[in-house]
mmCIF file of C-alpha atoms in Angstrom:
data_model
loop_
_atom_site.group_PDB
_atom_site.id
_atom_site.type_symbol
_atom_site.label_atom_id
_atom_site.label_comp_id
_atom_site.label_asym_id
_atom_site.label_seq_id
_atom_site.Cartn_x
_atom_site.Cartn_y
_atom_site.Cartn_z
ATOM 1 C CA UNK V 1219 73.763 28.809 76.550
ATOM 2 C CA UNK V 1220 70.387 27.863 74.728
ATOM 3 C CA UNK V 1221 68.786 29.901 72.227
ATOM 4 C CA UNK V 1222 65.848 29.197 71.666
ATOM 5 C CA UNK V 1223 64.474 28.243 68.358
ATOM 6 C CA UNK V 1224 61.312 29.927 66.566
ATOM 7 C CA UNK V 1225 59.340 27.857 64.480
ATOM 8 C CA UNK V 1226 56.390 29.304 62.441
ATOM 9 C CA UNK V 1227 54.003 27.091 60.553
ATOM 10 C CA UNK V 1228 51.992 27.917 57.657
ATOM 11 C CA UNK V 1229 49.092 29.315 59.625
ATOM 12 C CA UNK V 1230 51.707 31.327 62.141
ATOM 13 C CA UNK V 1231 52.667 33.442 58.748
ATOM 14 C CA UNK V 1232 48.891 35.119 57.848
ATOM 15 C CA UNK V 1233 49.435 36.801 61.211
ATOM 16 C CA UNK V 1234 52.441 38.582 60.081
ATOM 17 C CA UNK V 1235 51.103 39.966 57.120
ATOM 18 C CA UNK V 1236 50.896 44.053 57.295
ATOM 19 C CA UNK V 1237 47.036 45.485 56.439
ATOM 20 C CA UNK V 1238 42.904 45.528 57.287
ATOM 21 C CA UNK V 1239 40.777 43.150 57.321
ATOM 22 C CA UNK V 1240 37.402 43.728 56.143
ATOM 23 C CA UNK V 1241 35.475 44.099 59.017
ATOM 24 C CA UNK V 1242 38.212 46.525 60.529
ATOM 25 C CA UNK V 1243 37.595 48.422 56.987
ATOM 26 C CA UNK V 1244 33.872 48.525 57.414
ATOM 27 C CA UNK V 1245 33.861 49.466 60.887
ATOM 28 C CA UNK V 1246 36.028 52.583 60.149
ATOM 29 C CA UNK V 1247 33.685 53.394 57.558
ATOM 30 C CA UNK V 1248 30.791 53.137 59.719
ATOM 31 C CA UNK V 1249 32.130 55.766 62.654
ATOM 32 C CA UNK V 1250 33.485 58.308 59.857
ATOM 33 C CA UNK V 1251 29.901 58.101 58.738
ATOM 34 C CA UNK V 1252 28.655 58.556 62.387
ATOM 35 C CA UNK V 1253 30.649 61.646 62.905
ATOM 36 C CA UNK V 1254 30.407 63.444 59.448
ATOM 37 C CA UNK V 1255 26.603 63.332 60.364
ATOM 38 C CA UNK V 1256 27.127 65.147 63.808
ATOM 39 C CA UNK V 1257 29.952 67.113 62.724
ATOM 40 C CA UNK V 1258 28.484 68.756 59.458
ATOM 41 C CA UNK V 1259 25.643 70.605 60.837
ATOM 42 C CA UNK V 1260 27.824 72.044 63.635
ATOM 43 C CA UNK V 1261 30.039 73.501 60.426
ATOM 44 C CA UNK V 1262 26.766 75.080 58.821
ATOM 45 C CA UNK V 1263 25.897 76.662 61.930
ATOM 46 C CA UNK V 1264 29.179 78.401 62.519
ATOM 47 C CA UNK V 1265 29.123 80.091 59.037
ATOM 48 C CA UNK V 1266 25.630 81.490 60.104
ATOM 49 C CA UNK V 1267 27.296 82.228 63.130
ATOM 50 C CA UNK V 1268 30.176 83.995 61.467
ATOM 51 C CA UNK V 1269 27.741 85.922 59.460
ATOM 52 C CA UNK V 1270 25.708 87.530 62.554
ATOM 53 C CA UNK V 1271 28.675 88.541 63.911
ATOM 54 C CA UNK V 1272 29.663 90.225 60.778
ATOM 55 C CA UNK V 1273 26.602 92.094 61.172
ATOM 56 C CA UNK V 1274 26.813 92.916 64.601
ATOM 57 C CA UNK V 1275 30.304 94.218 64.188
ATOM 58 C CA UNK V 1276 28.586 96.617 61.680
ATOM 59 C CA UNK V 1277 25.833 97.910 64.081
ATOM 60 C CA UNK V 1278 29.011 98.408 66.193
ATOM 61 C CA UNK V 1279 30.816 100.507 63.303
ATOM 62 C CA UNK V 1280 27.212 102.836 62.468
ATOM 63 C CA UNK V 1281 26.901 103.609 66.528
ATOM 64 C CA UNK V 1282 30.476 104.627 66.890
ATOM 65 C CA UNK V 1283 30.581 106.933 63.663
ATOM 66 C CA UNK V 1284 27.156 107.874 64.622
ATOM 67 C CA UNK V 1285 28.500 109.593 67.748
ATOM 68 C CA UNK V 1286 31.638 110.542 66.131
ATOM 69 C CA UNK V 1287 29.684 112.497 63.731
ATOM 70 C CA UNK V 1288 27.511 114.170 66.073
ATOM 71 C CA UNK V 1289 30.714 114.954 68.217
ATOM 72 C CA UNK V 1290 32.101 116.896 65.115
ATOM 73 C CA UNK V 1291 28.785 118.435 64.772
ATOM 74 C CA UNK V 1292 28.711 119.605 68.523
ATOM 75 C CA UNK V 1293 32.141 121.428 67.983
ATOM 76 C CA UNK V 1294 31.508 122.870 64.679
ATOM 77 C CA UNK V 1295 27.907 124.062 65.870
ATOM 78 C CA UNK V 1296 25.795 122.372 63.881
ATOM 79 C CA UNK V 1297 23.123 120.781 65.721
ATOM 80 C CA UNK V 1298 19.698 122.230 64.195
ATOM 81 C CA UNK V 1299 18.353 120.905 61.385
ATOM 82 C CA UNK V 1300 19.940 119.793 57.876
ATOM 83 C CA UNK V 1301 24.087 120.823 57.716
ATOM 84 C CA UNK V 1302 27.080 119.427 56.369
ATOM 85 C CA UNK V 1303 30.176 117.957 58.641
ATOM 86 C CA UNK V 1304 33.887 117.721 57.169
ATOM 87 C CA UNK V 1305 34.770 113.915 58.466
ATOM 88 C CA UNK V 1306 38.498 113.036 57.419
ATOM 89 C CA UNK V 1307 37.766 115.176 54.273
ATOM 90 C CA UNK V 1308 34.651 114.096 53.033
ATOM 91 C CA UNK V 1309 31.330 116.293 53.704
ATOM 92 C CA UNK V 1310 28.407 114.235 55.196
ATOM 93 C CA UNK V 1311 25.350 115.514 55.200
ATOM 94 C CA UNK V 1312 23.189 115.748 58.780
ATOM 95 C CA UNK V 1313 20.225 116.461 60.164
ATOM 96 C CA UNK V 1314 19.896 117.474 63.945
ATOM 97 C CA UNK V 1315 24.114 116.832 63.964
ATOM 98 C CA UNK V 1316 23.406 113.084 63.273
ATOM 99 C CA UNK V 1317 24.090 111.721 59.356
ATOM 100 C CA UNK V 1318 21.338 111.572 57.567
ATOM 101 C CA UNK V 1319 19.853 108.047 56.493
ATOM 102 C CA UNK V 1320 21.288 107.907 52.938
ATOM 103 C CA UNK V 1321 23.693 105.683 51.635
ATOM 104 C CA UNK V 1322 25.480 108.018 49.266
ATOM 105 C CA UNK V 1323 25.881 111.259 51.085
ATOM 106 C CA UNK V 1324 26.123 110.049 54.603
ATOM 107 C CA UNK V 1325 26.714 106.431 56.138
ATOM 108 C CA UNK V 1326 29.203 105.258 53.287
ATOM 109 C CA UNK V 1327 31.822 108.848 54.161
ATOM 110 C CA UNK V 1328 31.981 107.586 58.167
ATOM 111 C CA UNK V 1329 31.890 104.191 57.291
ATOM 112 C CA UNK V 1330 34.767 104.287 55.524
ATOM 113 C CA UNK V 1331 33.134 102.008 52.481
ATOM 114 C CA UNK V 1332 33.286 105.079 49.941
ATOM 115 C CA UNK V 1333 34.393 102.104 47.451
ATOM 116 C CA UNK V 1334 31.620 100.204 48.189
ATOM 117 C CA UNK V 1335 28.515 100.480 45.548
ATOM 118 C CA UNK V 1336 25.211 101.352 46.166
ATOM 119 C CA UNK V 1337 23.116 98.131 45.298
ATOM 120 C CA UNK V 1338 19.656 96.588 45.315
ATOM 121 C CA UNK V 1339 20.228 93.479 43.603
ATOM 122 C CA UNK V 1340 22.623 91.028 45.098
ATOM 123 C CA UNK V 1341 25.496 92.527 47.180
ATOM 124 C CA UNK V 1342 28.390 90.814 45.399
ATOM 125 C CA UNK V 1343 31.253 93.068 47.294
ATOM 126 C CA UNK V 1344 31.567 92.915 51.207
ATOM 127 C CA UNK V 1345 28.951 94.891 51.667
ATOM 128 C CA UNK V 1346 26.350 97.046 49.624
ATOM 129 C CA UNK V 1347 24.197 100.091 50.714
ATOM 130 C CA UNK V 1348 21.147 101.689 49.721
ATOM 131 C CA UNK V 1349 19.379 104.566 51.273
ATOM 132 C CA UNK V 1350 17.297 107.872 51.591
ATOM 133 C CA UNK V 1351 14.517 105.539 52.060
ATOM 134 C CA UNK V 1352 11.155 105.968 54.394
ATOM 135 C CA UNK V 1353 10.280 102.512 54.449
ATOM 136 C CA UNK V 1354 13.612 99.696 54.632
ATOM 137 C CA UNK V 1355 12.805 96.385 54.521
ATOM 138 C CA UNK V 1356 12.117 94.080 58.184
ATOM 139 C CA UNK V 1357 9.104 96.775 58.771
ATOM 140 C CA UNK V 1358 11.711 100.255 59.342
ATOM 141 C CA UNK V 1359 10.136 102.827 58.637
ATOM 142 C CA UNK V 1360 9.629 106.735 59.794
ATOM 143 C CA UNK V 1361 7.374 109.529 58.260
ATOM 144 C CA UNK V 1362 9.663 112.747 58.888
ATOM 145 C CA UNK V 1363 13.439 111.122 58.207
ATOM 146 C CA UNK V 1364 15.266 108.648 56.141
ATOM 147 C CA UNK V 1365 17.005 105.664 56.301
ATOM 148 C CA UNK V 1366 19.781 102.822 54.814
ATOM 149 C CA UNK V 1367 20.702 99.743 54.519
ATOM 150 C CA UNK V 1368 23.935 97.822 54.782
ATOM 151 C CA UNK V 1369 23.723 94.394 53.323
ATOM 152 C CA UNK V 1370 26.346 91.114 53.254
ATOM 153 C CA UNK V 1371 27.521 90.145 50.195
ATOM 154 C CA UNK V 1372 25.414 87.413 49.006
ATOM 155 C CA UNK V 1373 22.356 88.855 49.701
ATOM 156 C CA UNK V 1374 19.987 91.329 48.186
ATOM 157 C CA UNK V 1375 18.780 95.051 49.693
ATOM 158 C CA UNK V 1376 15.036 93.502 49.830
ATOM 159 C CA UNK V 1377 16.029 90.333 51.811
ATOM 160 C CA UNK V 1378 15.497 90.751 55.925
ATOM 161 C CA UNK V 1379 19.149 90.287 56.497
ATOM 162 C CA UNK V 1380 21.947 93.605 57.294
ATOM 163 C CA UNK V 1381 22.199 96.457 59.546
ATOM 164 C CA UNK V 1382 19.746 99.412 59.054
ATOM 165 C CA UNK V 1383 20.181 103.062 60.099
ATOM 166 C CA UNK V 1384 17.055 105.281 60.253
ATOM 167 C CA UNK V 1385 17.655 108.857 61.211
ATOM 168 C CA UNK V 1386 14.271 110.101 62.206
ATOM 169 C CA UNK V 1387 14.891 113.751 61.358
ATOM 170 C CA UNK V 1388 13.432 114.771 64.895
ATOM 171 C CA UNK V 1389 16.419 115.265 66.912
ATOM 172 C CA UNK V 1390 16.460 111.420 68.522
ATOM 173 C CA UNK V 1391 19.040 109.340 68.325
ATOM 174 C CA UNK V 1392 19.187 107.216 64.833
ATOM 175 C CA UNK V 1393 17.567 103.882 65.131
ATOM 176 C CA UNK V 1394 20.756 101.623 64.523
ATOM 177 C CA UNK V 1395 19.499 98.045 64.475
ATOM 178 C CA UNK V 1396 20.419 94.008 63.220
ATOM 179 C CA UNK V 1397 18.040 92.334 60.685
ATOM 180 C CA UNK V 1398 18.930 88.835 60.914
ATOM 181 C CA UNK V 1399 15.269 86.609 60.051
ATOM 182 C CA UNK V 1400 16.388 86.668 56.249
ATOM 183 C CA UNK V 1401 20.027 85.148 56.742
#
């Protein structure tokens, strides 16, 4: 039997050498470019993305301690005008057996953000509230009640961007609402 003999000249051994050319080098270059341009705004978009849903899950949270509230408040008879409901052992303040719109002796209690500081600079924990207010910033306002404001961290009380509560003091539902045109 034959075997057949392999003979490689000088130009036959370039081929065999491992590595990129530089054209092959360049052209990689050229698509990582291409997709870090159509890639990068699609990452900035879902961290504003991640941050409205932030605030809607905390819309979510006032409306369900909202009711939860007023639910105490229906048992323990106190419906009419300004009273105070025992929730998990702190006493939150009410008006019409909804809490009142203030950061300190209401919203924080139900929320269950007691730690969390009352701010109108730059909310620098996960979120920051401020309240007892008439006026809130994105336009919120009432003449007969009060209201708060729940704001991100990063972001200041006076910015357009958290979750307000404004308890009208009338006997209507709170206005529970998103403020998102300052994020």
């Amino acid at each position: 039997m034959l075997m057949p003999i392999l003979c490689l000249t000088n130009g036959d051994i370039g081929m065999l050498k491992n590595g990129f050319t530089l054209i092959e080098l360049i052209v990689v270059i050229c698509i990582l470019g291409i997709l870090s341009i159509v890639a990068v705004p699609k990452f900035i978009d879902t961290s504003n993305d991640a941050l409205l849903a932030q605030l809607d899950s905390m819309e979510a949270n006032i409306q369900s301690a909202t009711y939860r509230v007023y639910a105490k408040a229906v048992l323990q008879d106190k419906l009419s005008g300004s009273k105070s409901v025992i929730v998990d052992g702190d006493s939150v303040l009410t008006h019409s057996g909804y809490p009142i719109g203030d950061w300190d002796t209401a919203l924080r209690h139900v929320l269950d953000l007691s730690a969390q500081p009352f701010s109108t600079s730059i909310c620098t924990s996960t979120w920051c509230g401020n309240g007892n207010s008439q006026n809130l910033p994105g336009g919120i306002s009432t003449t007969t009640g009060r209201g708060a404001k729940i704001t991100p961290q990063g972001y200041a009380y006076t910015q357009v961007c958290g979750v307000y509560y404004m308890n009208h003091n009338d006997g209507s539902k709170p206005q529970i609402g998103v403020l998102t045109s300052g994020c």
